[in-house]
Coordinates of N, CA and C in Angstrom, one line a residue:
Chain A
D1 N -2.7 22.8 -6.9 CA -2.0 21.5 -6.9 C -3.0 20.4 -7.2
A2 N -2.5 19.5 -8.1 CA -3.3 18.4 -8.4 C -3.4 17.4 -7.2
G3 N -4.6 16.9 -7.0 CA -4.8 15.9 -6.0 C -4.5 14.5 -6.5
V4 N -5.0 13.5 -5.8 CA -4.9 12.2 -6.3 C -5.8 12.0 -7.5
I5 N -5.3 11.4 -8.6 CA -6.1 11.3 -9.8 C -6.4 9.9 -10.1
Q6 N -7.6 9.5 -10.2 CA -8.0 8.2 -10.5 C -8.7 8.1 -11.9
S7 N -8.6 7.0 -12.5 CA -9.3 6.8 -13.8 C -9.6 5.3 -13.9
P8 N -10.7 4.9 -14.6 CA -11.7 5.8 -15.0 C -12.6 6.2 -13.8
R9 N -13.5 7.2 -14.0 CA -14.4 7.6 -12.9 C -15.5 6.6 -12.8
H10 N -15.9 6.0 -13.9 CA -17.0 5.0 -13.9 C -16.6 3.9 -14.8
E11 N -16.9 2.7 -14.4 CA -16.6 1.5 -15.3 C -17.8 0.6 -15.2
V12 N -18.3 0.2 -16.3 CA -19.4 -0.8 -16.3 C -18.9 -1.9 -17.2
T13 N -18.9 -3.1 -16.7 CA -18.3 -4.3 -17.4 C -19.2 -5.5 -17.1
E14 N -18.9 -6.5 -17.9 CA -19.7 -7.8 -17.7 C -18.9 -8.7 -16.9
M15 N -19.6 -9.6 -16.2 CA -18.9 -10.6 -15.4 C -17.9 -11.4 -16.2
G16 N -16.8 -11.6 -15.6 CA -15.7 -12.4 -16.3 C -14.7 -11.5 -17.0
Q17 N -15.0 -10.2 -17.2 CA -14.1 -9.3 -17.9 C -13.0 -8.9 -16.9
E18 N -11.9 -8.5 -17.5 CA -10.8 -7.9 -16.7 C -11.0 -6.4 -16.5
V19 N -10.8 -5.9 -15.3 CA -11.0 -4.5 -15.0 C -9.6 -3.9 -14.5
T20 N -9.2 -2.8 -15.0 CA -8.0 -2.2 -14.4 C -8.3 -0.7 -14.0
L21 N -8.0 -0.5 -12.8 CA -8.2 0.9 -12.2 C -6.9 1.5 -12.0
R22 N -6.8 2.8 -12.3 CA -5.5 3.5 -12.2 C -5.5 4.6 -11.2
C23 N -4.3 4.9 -10.7 CA -4.2 6.0 -9.7 C -2.9 6.7 -9.8
K24 N -2.9 8.0 -9.8 CA -1.7 8.8 -9.7 C -1.7 9.5 -8.4
P25 N -0.8 9.2 -7.5 CA -0.8 9.9 -6.2 C -0.3 11.3 -6.3
I26 N -0.4 12.0 -5.2 CA 0.1 13.3 -5.1 C 1.7 13.3 -5.1
S27 N 2.3 14.1 -5.9 CA 3.7 14.2 -6.0 C 4.4 14.4 -4.6
G28 N 5.4 13.6 -4.3 CA 6.0 13.7 -3.0 C 5.5 12.8 -1.9
H29 N 4.3 12.3 -2.1 CA 3.7 11.3 -1.2 C 4.3 9.9 -1.4
N30 N 4.7 9.3 -0.3 CA 5.3 8.0 -0.5 C 4.5 6.8 0.0
S31 N 3.3 7.1 0.5 CA 2.4 6.0 0.9 C 1.1 6.0 0.0
L32 N 0.7 4.9 -0.5 CA -0.5 4.8 -1.4 C -1.4 3.7 -0.9
F33 N -2.6 3.9 -0.9 CA -3.6 3.0 -0.3 C -4.7 2.8 -1.4
W34 N -5.2 1.6 -1.5 CA -6.4 1.3 -2.3 C -7.5 0.8 -1.3
Y35 N -8.7 1.4 -1.4 CA -9.8 1.1 -0.6 C -11.0 0.7 -1.5
R36 N -11.9 0.0 -0.9 CA -13.2 -0.3 -1.5 C -14.3 0.1 -0.6
Q37 N -15.3 0.8 -1.1 CA -16.4 1.2 -0.3 C -17.7 0.7 -0.8
T38 N -18.5 0.0 0.1 CA -19.8 -0.5 -0.2 C -20.8 -0.1 0.9
M39 N -22.0 -0.1 0.7 CA -23.0 0.3 1.7 C -22.9 -0.7 2.8
M40 N -22.7 -2.0 2.5 CA -22.8 -3.0 3.5 C -21.5 -3.0 4.4
R41 N -20.4 -2.8 3.8 CA -19.1 -3.0 4.5 C -18.3 -1.7 4.8
G42 N -18.8 -0.6 4.3 CA -18.1 0.6 4.5 C -16.8 0.7 3.7
L43 N -15.9 1.4 4.3 CA -14.5 1.6 3.7 C -13.6 0.5 4.1
E44 N -13.1 -0.2 3.2 CA -12.1 -1.3 3.6 C -10.8 -1.1 2.9
L45 N -9.7 -1.2 3.6 CA -8.4 -1.1 3.0 C -8.1 -2.4 2.3
L46 N -7.7 -2.3 1.0 CA -7.4 -3.5 0.2 C -5.9 -3.7 0.3
I47 N -5.1 -2.7 0.0 CA -3.6 -2.8 0.0 C -3.0 -1.5 0.3
Y48 N -1.8 -1.6 0.9 CA -1.0 -0.4 1.2 C 0.4 -0.6 0.7
F49 N 0.9 0.5 -0.1 CA 2.2 0.6 -0.6 C 3.0 1.6 0.2
N50 N 4.2 1.4 0.5 CA 5.1 2.4 1.0 C 6.4 2.4 0.1
N51 N 6.7 3.6 -0.4 CA 7.9 3.7 -1.3 C 7.8 2.6 -2.4
N52 N 6.6 2.5 -3.0 CA 6.3 1.6 -4.1 C 6.3 0.1 -3.8
V53 N 6.5 -0.2 -2.5 CA 6.6 -1.6 -2.1 C 5.3 -2.0 -1.4
P54 N 4.7 -3.1 -1.8 CA 3.4 -3.5 -1.1 C 3.8 -4.0 0.3
I55 N 3.2 -3.3 1.3 CA 3.5 -3.6 2.7 C 2.4 -4.5 3.3
D56 N 1.2 -4.3 3.0 CA 0.1 -5.0 3.6 C -1.0 -5.2 2.5
D57 N -1.2 -6.5 2.1 CA -2.2 -6.8 1.1 C -3.2 -7.7 1.7
S58 N -3.3 -7.7 3.0 CA -4.2 -8.6 3.7 C -5.7 -8.4 3.4
G59 N -6.0 -7.2 2.9 CA -7.4 -6.8 2.6 C -7.8 -7.2 1.2
M60 N -6.9 -7.6 0.4 CA -7.2 -8.1 -1.0 C -8.1 -9.3 -0.8
P61 N -9.3 -9.2 -1.4 CA -10.3 -10.3 -1.1 C -9.9 -11.6 -1.6
E62 N -9.4 -11.7 -2.8 CA -9.1 -13.0 -3.4 C -8.0 -12.8 -4.4
D63 N -7.6 -14.0 -5.0 CA -6.5 -14.0 -6.0 C -7.0 -13.2 -7.3
R64 N -8.2 -13.0 -7.4 CA -8.7 -12.3 -8.6 C -8.2 -10.8 -8.6
F65 N -7.9 -10.4 -7.4 CA -7.4 -9.0 -7.2 C -5.9 -8.9 -7.2
S66 N -5.3 -8.0 -7.9 CA -3.9 -7.7 -7.8 C -3.6 -6.2 -8.0
A67 N -2.6 -5.8 -7.4 CA -2.2 -4.4 -7.4 C -0.7 -4.2 -7.7
K68 N -0.4 -3.2 -8.4 CA 1.1 -2.9 -8.7 C 1.3 -1.4 -8.5
M69 N 2.6 -1.2 -8.2 CA 3.0 0.2 -8.2 C 4.4 0.3 -8.8
P70 N 4.5 0.4 -10.1 CA 5.8 0.3 -10.8 C 6.7 1.5 -10.5
N71 N 6.1 2.6 -10.1 CA 6.9 3.8 -9.8 C 6.1 4.7 -8.9
A72 N 6.8 5.8 -8.4 CA 6.2 6.6 -7.4 C 5.0 7.4 -7.8
S73 N 4.7 7.4 -9.1 CA 3.6 8.2 -9.6 C 2.5 7.4 -10.2
F74 N 2.5 6.1 -10.1 CA 1.4 5.3 -10.7 C 1.2 4.0 -10.0
S75 N -0.1 3.7 -9.9 CA -0.5 2.4 -9.4 C -1.7 1.9 -10.1
T76 N -1.8 0.6 -10.2 CA -3.0 0.0 -10.8 C -3.6 -1.1 -9.8
L77 N -4.9 -1.2 -9.9 CA -5.6 -2.3 -9.2 C -6.4 -3.1 -10.3
K78 N -6.1 -4.4 -10.4 CA -6.7 -5.2 -11.4 C -7.6 -6.2 -10.8
I79 N -8.7 -6.5 -11.5 CA -9.6 -7.5 -11.1 C -9.8 -8.4 -12.3
Q80 N -9.5 -9.7 -12.2 CA -9.6 -10.6 -13.3 C -9.8 -12.0 -12.8
P81 N -10.9 -12.6 -13.0 CA -12.1 -12.1 -13.7 C -13.0 -11.4 -12.7
S82 N -13.7 -10.4 -13.2 CA -14.6 -9.6 -12.4 C -15.9 -10.4 -12.1
E83 N -16.5 -10.1 -11.0 CA -17.8 -10.7 -10.6 C -18.7 -9.6 -10.1
P84 N -20.0 -9.8 -10.2 CA -21.0 -8.8 -9.7 C -20.7 -8.3 -8.3
R85 N -20.3 -9.2 -7.4 CA -20.1 -8.8 -6.0 C -18.9 -7.8 -5.9
D86 N -18.1 -7.6 -7.0 CA -17.0 -6.6 -6.9 C -17.5 -5.2 -7.2
S87 N -18.8 -5.1 -7.5 CA -19.4 -3.7 -7.7 C -19.2 -2.9 -6.4
A88 N -18.6 -1.8 -6.6 CA -18.3 -0.9 -5.4 C -17.7 0.4 -5.9
V89 N -17.4 1.3 -5.0 CA -16.5 2.4 -5.3 C -15.1 2.1 -4.8
Y90 N -14.2 2.2 -5.7 CA -12.8 2.0 -5.3 C -12.0 3.3 -5.3
F91 N -11.5 3.6 -4.1 CA -10.7 4.8 -3.9 C -9.2 4.5 -3.7
C92 N -8.5 5.4 -4.3 CA -7.0 5.4 -4.1 C -6.7 6.6 -3.2
A93 N -5.8 6.5 -2.3 CA -5.4 7.6 -1.4 C -3.9 7.6 -1.2
S94 N -3.4 8.8 -1.0 CA -1.9 8.9 -0.7 C -1.7 9.7 0.5
S95 N -0.5 9.6 1.1 CA -0.2 10.4 2.3 C 1.3 10.7 2.2
P96 N 1.6 11.9 2.8 CA 3.0 12.3 2.8 C 3.9 11.5 3.8
P97 N 5.2 11.5 3.7 CA 6.1 10.8 4.5 C 5.8 11.0 6.0
G98 N 5.6 9.9 6.8 CA 5.5 10.1 8.2 C 4.1 10.5 8.7
Q99 N 3.2 10.6 7.7 CA 1.8 11.1 8.1 C 0.7 10.2 7.5
Q100 N 0.9 8.9 7.7 CA -0.1 7.9 7.1 C -1.5 8.2 7.5
G101 N -1.7 8.8 8.7 CA -3.1 9.1 9.1 C -3.7 10.2 8.3
I102 N -2.9 11.0 7.7 CA -3.5 12.1 6.9 C -3.5 11.7 5.4
Q103 N -4.6 11.2 5.0 CA -4.7 10.6 3.7 C -5.6 11.5 2.8
Y104 N -5.1 11.6 1.5 CA -5.8 12.4 0.5 C -6.4 11.4 -0.5
F105 N -7.7 11.4 -0.6 CA -8.4 10.5 -1.5 C -8.6 11.0 -2.9
G106 N -8.5 10.1 -3.9 CA -9.0 10.5 -5.2 C -10.5 10.4 -5.2
A107 N -11.0 10.8 -6.4 CA -12.5 10.9 -6.6 C -13.2 9.6 -6.7
G108 N -12.4 8.5 -6.8 CA -12.9 7.2 -6.8 C -13.3 6.7 -8.2
T109 N -13.4 5.4 -8.4 CA -13.9 4.7 -9.6 C -15.1 3.9 -9.1
R110 N -16.2 4.3 -9.8 CA -17.5 3.5 -9.5 C -17.6 2.4 -10.4
L111 N -17.4 1.2 -9.9 CA -17.4 0.0 -10.7 C -18.7 -0.8 -10.6
S112 N -19.3 -1.1 -11.8 CA -20.5 -1.9 -11.8 C -20.2 -3.1 -12.7
V113 N -20.3 -4.3 -12.1 CA -20.1 -5.6 -12.9 C -21.5 -6.2 -13.0
L114 N -21.9 -6.4 -14.3 CA -23.2 -6.9 -14.6 C -23.2 -8.4 -14.8
Chain B
R1 N -17.0 -7.6 16.1 CA -17.2 -6.2 16.5 C -16.3 -5.3 15.7
K2 N -16.9 -4.3 15.1 CA -16.1 -3.3 14.4 C -15.1 -2.6 15.3
E3 N -14.0 -2.2 14.7 CA -13.0 -1.5 15.6 C -13.5 -0.1 15.9
V4 N -14.2 0.6 15.0 CA -14.7 1.9 15.3 C -16.3 1.9 15.1
E5 N -17.0 2.2 16.1 CA -18.5 2.2 16.0 C -19.0 3.6 16.1
Q6 N -20.0 3.9 15.2 CA -20.6 5.2 15.2 C -22.1 5.0 15.1
D7 N -22.8 6.0 15.7 CA -24.3 6.1 15.5 C -24.5 6.6 14.1
P8 N -25.2 5.8 13.3 CA -25.3 6.2 11.9 C -26.2 7.5 11.7
G9 N -27.0 7.8 12.7 CA -27.9 8.9 12.6 C -29.1 8.5 11.7
P10 N -29.8 9.4 11.0 CA -29.3 10.7 10.7 C -29.6 11.7 11.8
F11 N -28.8 12.7 11.9 CA -29.1 13.9 12.8 C -29.6 15.0 11.9
N12 N -30.9 15.3 12.1 CA -31.5 16.4 11.3 C -31.6 17.6 12.1
V13 N -30.9 18.7 11.8 CA -30.9 19.9 12.6 C -31.2 21.1 11.8
P14 N -31.7 22.1 12.4 CA -31.9 23.4 11.7 C -30.7 24.2 11.6
E15 N -30.6 25.0 10.6 CA -29.5 25.9 10.5 C -29.2 26.7 11.8
G16 N -28.0 26.8 12.2 CA -27.7 27.6 13.4 C -27.6 26.8 14.6
A17 N -28.1 25.5 14.6 CA -28.1 24.7 15.8 C -26.8 24.1 16.0
T18 N -26.6 23.5 17.2 CA -25.4 22.8 17.6 C -25.7 21.3 17.5
V19 N -24.8 20.5 16.9 CA -25.0 19.1 16.8 C -23.7 18.4 17.3
A20 N -23.9 17.4 18.1 CA -22.7 16.6 18.6 C -23.0 15.1 18.5
F21 N -22.0 14.4 18.2 CA -22.1 13.0 18.2 C -20.7 12.3 18.5
N22 N -20.8 11.1 18.9 CA -19.6 10.4 19.4 C -19.3 9.2 18.5
C23 N -18.1 8.6 18.7 CA -17.8 7.3 18.2 C -17.0 6.6 19.3
T24 N -17.0 5.3 19.3 CA -16.2 4.5 20.2 C -15.2 3.6 19.4
Y25 N -14.1 3.4 20.0 CA -13.1 2.5 19.4 C -12.7 1.4 20.3
S26 N -12.4 0.3 19.8 CA -12.2 -0.9 20.6 C -10.7 -1.2 20.9
N27 N -9.8 -0.7 20.0 CA -8.4 -1.0 20.2 C -7.7 0.0 21.0
S28 N -7.4 -0.3 22.3 CA -6.8 0.7 23.2 C -5.4 1.1 22.7
A29 N -4.8 0.3 21.8 CA -3.5 0.7 21.3 C -3.6 1.7 20.2
S30 N -4.8 2.1 19.8 CA -4.9 3.1 18.7 C -4.1 4.4 19.1
Q31 N -3.4 4.9 18.1 CA -2.5 6.0 18.4 C -3.1 7.4 18.2
S32 N -3.7 7.5 17.0 CA -4.2 8.8 16.6 C -5.6 8.7 16.1
F33 N -6.3 9.8 16.1 CA -7.7 9.8 15.7 C -8.0 11.0 14.8
F34 N -9.0 10.8 13.9 CA -9.3 11.8 13.0 C -10.8 11.8 12.7
W35 N -11.3 13.0 12.3 CA -12.6 13.0 11.7 C -12.5 13.3 10.2
Y36 N -13.1 12.5 9.3 CA -13.1 12.7 7.9 C -14.6 13.1 7.6
R37 N -14.7 13.8 6.5 CA -16.1 14.2 6.0 C -16.2 13.6 4.7
Q38 N -17.4 13.0 4.4 CA -17.7 12.5 3.1 C -19.0 13.0 2.6
D39 N -19.0 13.8 1.5 CA -20.3 14.2 0.9 C -20.8 13.1 0.0
C40 N -22.1 13.2 -0.3 CA -22.8 12.2 -1.0 C -22.1 12.0 -2.4
R41 N -21.7 10.7 -2.6 CA -21.1 10.3 -3.9 C -19.7 11.0 -4.1
K42 N -19.1 11.4 -3.1 CA -17.7 12.0 -3.2 C -16.7 11.2 -2.3
E43 N -15.5 11.7 -2.4 CA -14.5 11.0 -1.6 C -14.4 11.5 -0.2
P44 N -13.9 10.7 0.7 CA -13.6 11.2 2.1 C -12.6 12.3 2.1
K45 N -12.7 13.3 2.9 CA -11.7 14.3 3.1 C -11.5 14.6 4.6
L46 N -10.2 14.8 4.9 CA -9.9 15.0 6.3 C -10.5 16.3 6.8
L47 N -11.3 16.2 7.9 CA -11.9 17.4 8.5 C -10.9 17.9 9.6
M48 N -10.5 17.1 10.5 CA -9.6 17.5 11.5 C -9.0 16.3 12.2
S49 N -7.8 16.5 12.7 CA -7.2 15.5 13.6 C -7.8 15.7 15.0
V50 N -7.7 14.7 15.9 CA -8.2 14.8 17.2 C -7.0 14.7 18.2
Y51 N -6.8 15.7 19.0 CA -5.7 15.6 20.0 C -6.2 15.3 21.3
S52 N -5.3 14.8 22.2 CA -5.7 14.4 23.5 C -6.3 15.5 24.3
S53 N -5.8 16.7 24.1 CA -6.3 17.8 24.9 C -7.6 18.4 24.4
G54 N -8.1 17.9 23.3 CA -9.2 18.5 22.6 C -8.8 19.6 21.7
N55 N -9.4 19.8 20.6 CA -9.0 20.9 19.7 C -10.2 21.4 18.9
E56 N -10.1 22.7 18.5 CA -11.1 23.4 17.8 C -10.6 23.8 16.4
D57 N -11.5 23.8 15.5 CA -11.2 24.3 14.1 C -12.4 25.1 13.7
G58 N -12.4 26.4 14.0 CA -13.6 27.1 13.6 C -14.8 26.7 14.4
R59 N -15.8 26.3 13.7 CA -17.1 25.9 14.4 C -17.0 24.4 14.8
F60 N -15.9 23.7 14.6 CA -15.8 22.3 14.9 C -14.9 22.1 16.1
T61 N -15.4 21.3 17.0 CA -14.6 20.9 18.2 C -14.6 19.4 18.4
A62 N -13.4 18.9 18.5 CA -13.2 17.4 18.7 C -12.6 17.1 20.0
Q63 N -13.1 16.1 20.6 CA -12.6 15.7 22.0 C -12.2 14.2 21.9
L64 N -11.2 13.8 22.7 CA -10.8 12.4 22.8 C -10.8 12.0 24.3
N65 N -11.5 10.9 24.6 CA -11.5 10.4 25.9 C -10.9 9.0 25.9
R66 N -9.6 8.9 26.2 CA -8.9 7.6 26.1 C -9.4 6.6 27.2
A67 N -9.7 7.1 28.3 CA -10.2 6.2 29.4 C -11.4 5.5 29.0
S68 N -12.3 6.2 28.4 CA -13.6 5.6 27.9 C -13.6 5.2 26.5
Q69 N -12.5 5.5 25.8 CA -12.3 5.1 24.4 C -13.4 5.6 23.5
Y70 N -13.6 6.9 23.6 CA -14.5 7.5 22.7 C -14.0 8.9 22.2
I71 N -14.5 9.3 21.0 CA -14.1 10.5 20.4 C -15.5 11.2 20.1
S72 N -15.4 12.5 20.2 CA -16.7 13.3 19.9 C -16.4 14.4 18.9
L73 N -17.4 14.8 18.2 CA -17.3 16.0 17.3 C -18.6 16.8 17.6
L74 N -18.3 18.1 17.7 CA -19.4 19.1 18.0 C -19.3 20.1 16.9
I75 N -20.4 20.4 16.3 CA -20.5 21.4 15.2 C -21.4 22.5 15.8
R76 N -20.9 23.7 15.9 CA -21.7 24.9 16.3 C -22.2 25.7 15.1
D77 N -23.3 26.4 15.3 CA -23.8 27.3 14.3 C -23.9 26.5 12.9
S78 N -24.6 25.4 12.9 CA -24.6 24.6 11.7 C -25.0 25.4 10.4
K79 N -24.3 25.0 9.4 CA -24.6 25.6 8.0 C -25.1 24.5 7.1
L80 N -25.9 24.9 6.1 CA -26.4 23.9 5.2 C -25.3 23.1 4.6
S81 N -24.1 23.7 4.4 CA -23.0 23.1 3.8 C -22.3 22.0 4.7
D82 N -22.8 22.0 6.0 CA -22.2 21.0 6.9 C -22.9 19.6 6.7
S83 N -24.0 19.6 5.9 CA -24.7 18.3 5.6 C -23.7 17.3 4.9
A84 N -23.5 16.2 5.6 CA -22.5 15.2 5.1 C -22.5 14.0 6.0
T85 N -21.7 13.1 5.6 CA -21.5 11.9 6.5 C -20.1 12.1 7.2
Y86 N -20.0 12.0 8.5 CA -18.8 12.3 9.2 C -18.2 10.9 9.7
L87 N -17.0 10.6 9.2 CA -16.4 9.3 9.5 C -15.4 9.5 10.6
C88 N -15.6 8.7 11.6 CA -14.6 8.6 12.8 C -13.5 7.6 12.4
V89 N -12.3 8.0 12.6 CA -11.2 7.2 12.1 C -10.1 7.1 13.2
A90 N -9.6 5.8 13.4 CA -8.6 5.5 14.3 C -7.4 5.0 13.5
L91 N -6.2 5.5 13.9 CA -4.9 5.0 13.3 C -4.4 3.9 14.2
L92 N -4.3 2.7 13.7 CA -3.8 1.6 14.6 C -2.3 1.7 14.9
S93 N -1.9 1.0 15.8 CA -0.5 1.1 16.3 C 0.5 0.7 15.2
N94 N 0.1 0.1 14.1 CA 1.1 -0.2 13.1 C 1.4 1.0 12.2
D95 N 0.8 2.2 12.5 CA 1.2 3.5 11.9 C 0.7 3.7 10.5
Y96 N -0.1 2.8 9.9 CA -0.5 3.1 8.6 C -2.0 2.7 8.4
K97 N -2.5 1.8 9.2 CA -3.8 1.3 8.9 C -4.9 2.2 9.6
L98 N -5.7 2.8 8.7 CA -6.8 3.6 9.3 C -8.0 2.7 9.4
S99 N -8.7 2.7 10.6 CA -9.9 2.0 10.8 C -11.0 3.0 10.7
F100 N -11.9 2.9 9.7 CA -13.0 3.9 9.5 C -14.3 3.4 10.2
G101 N -15.0 4.3 10.9 CA -16.3 4.0 11.3 C -17.2 4.0 10.1
A102 N -18.5 3.6 10.2 CA -19.4 3.6 9.1 C -20.0 4.9 8.8
G103 N -19.7 5.9 9.7 CA -20.2 7.3 9.4 C -21.5 7.7 10.2
T104 N -21.5 8.9 10.5 CA -22.7 9.5 11.1 C -23.2 10.6 10.1
T105 N -24.5 10.5 9.7 CA -25.0 11.4 8.7 C -25.7 12.6 9.4
V106 N -25.3 13.7 8.9 CA -25.9 15.0 9.5 C -26.5 15.7 8.3
T107 N -27.8 16.1 8.5 CA -28.5 16.9 7.6 C -28.9 18.2 8.2
V108 N -28.5 19.3 7.7 CA -28.8 20.6 8.2 C -29.9 21.2 7.3
R109 N -31.0 21.6 7.8 CA -32.1 22.1 7.0 C -32.3 23.6 7.3
A110 N -32.8 24.2 6.2 CA -33.0 25.7 6.3 C -34.1 26.1 7.2

C-alpha cells in the first residue's frame, strides 16, 4: 500500500520566492495534517483538515502561509513570500476516520530558504 | 511550559540492555497517549498506543499513570535497530490535536 506521498522531497529557494508543497494522503483517510519540524521548536501542527475542510489553522504562523485541500486525495501548503526562518522539514500526515491519534506521516519536504 | 515534556537523553546503552524513560504531560484532559519513533532524517512512525492498564508489544512495554500524569516506555533486550528518537504524544480532548514531546534519543551500541 502506498503511504502518504509528499513532494518535493527537498526544496531550496531564495527569500521572497513562492514555495508550494504537495501531499497525497492515504486513500480512505479523511483527516490530513500539516506539520513543521525544527530543532528549536520540535513538531508543530500547522493546519488540520477533516473531510477536506480546514478545521484548525491556528498553527499557521502568518498570512504568508496558506493551505488547501481541493479533494480527498490532494493538499497543498504554500508559502508566499518565503523567508529564511521558514527553513524546516514540513510533514504531511493522514489518519483514518475516528482515529486522529493514529497518524501516518509522509517522508517530509526539507525546505531551505536562502 | 510545553504540554508534553521529555528527557532528551541521549540514553546510550549496550545491545541486550534494558532502557526505560518517561514523559510527563500537563493537560489532565488528555485522552489518549502514544509513542512514536523517529529515525534520523526520517518521518515519525507510530510505535504503540498507551493504554491505561499498560501494554506490551514484543520487547516494548508502555505504562500510563494518570494520577501523576506520566507515561513510560521500556525497551527490553535492546537491538542496534532500536536506536532512534522516541516521541511521547498526547491526544488532547478535542480529538485531533496531537501534542508531541521533543523526543528522547536512544543509542544502542554493539
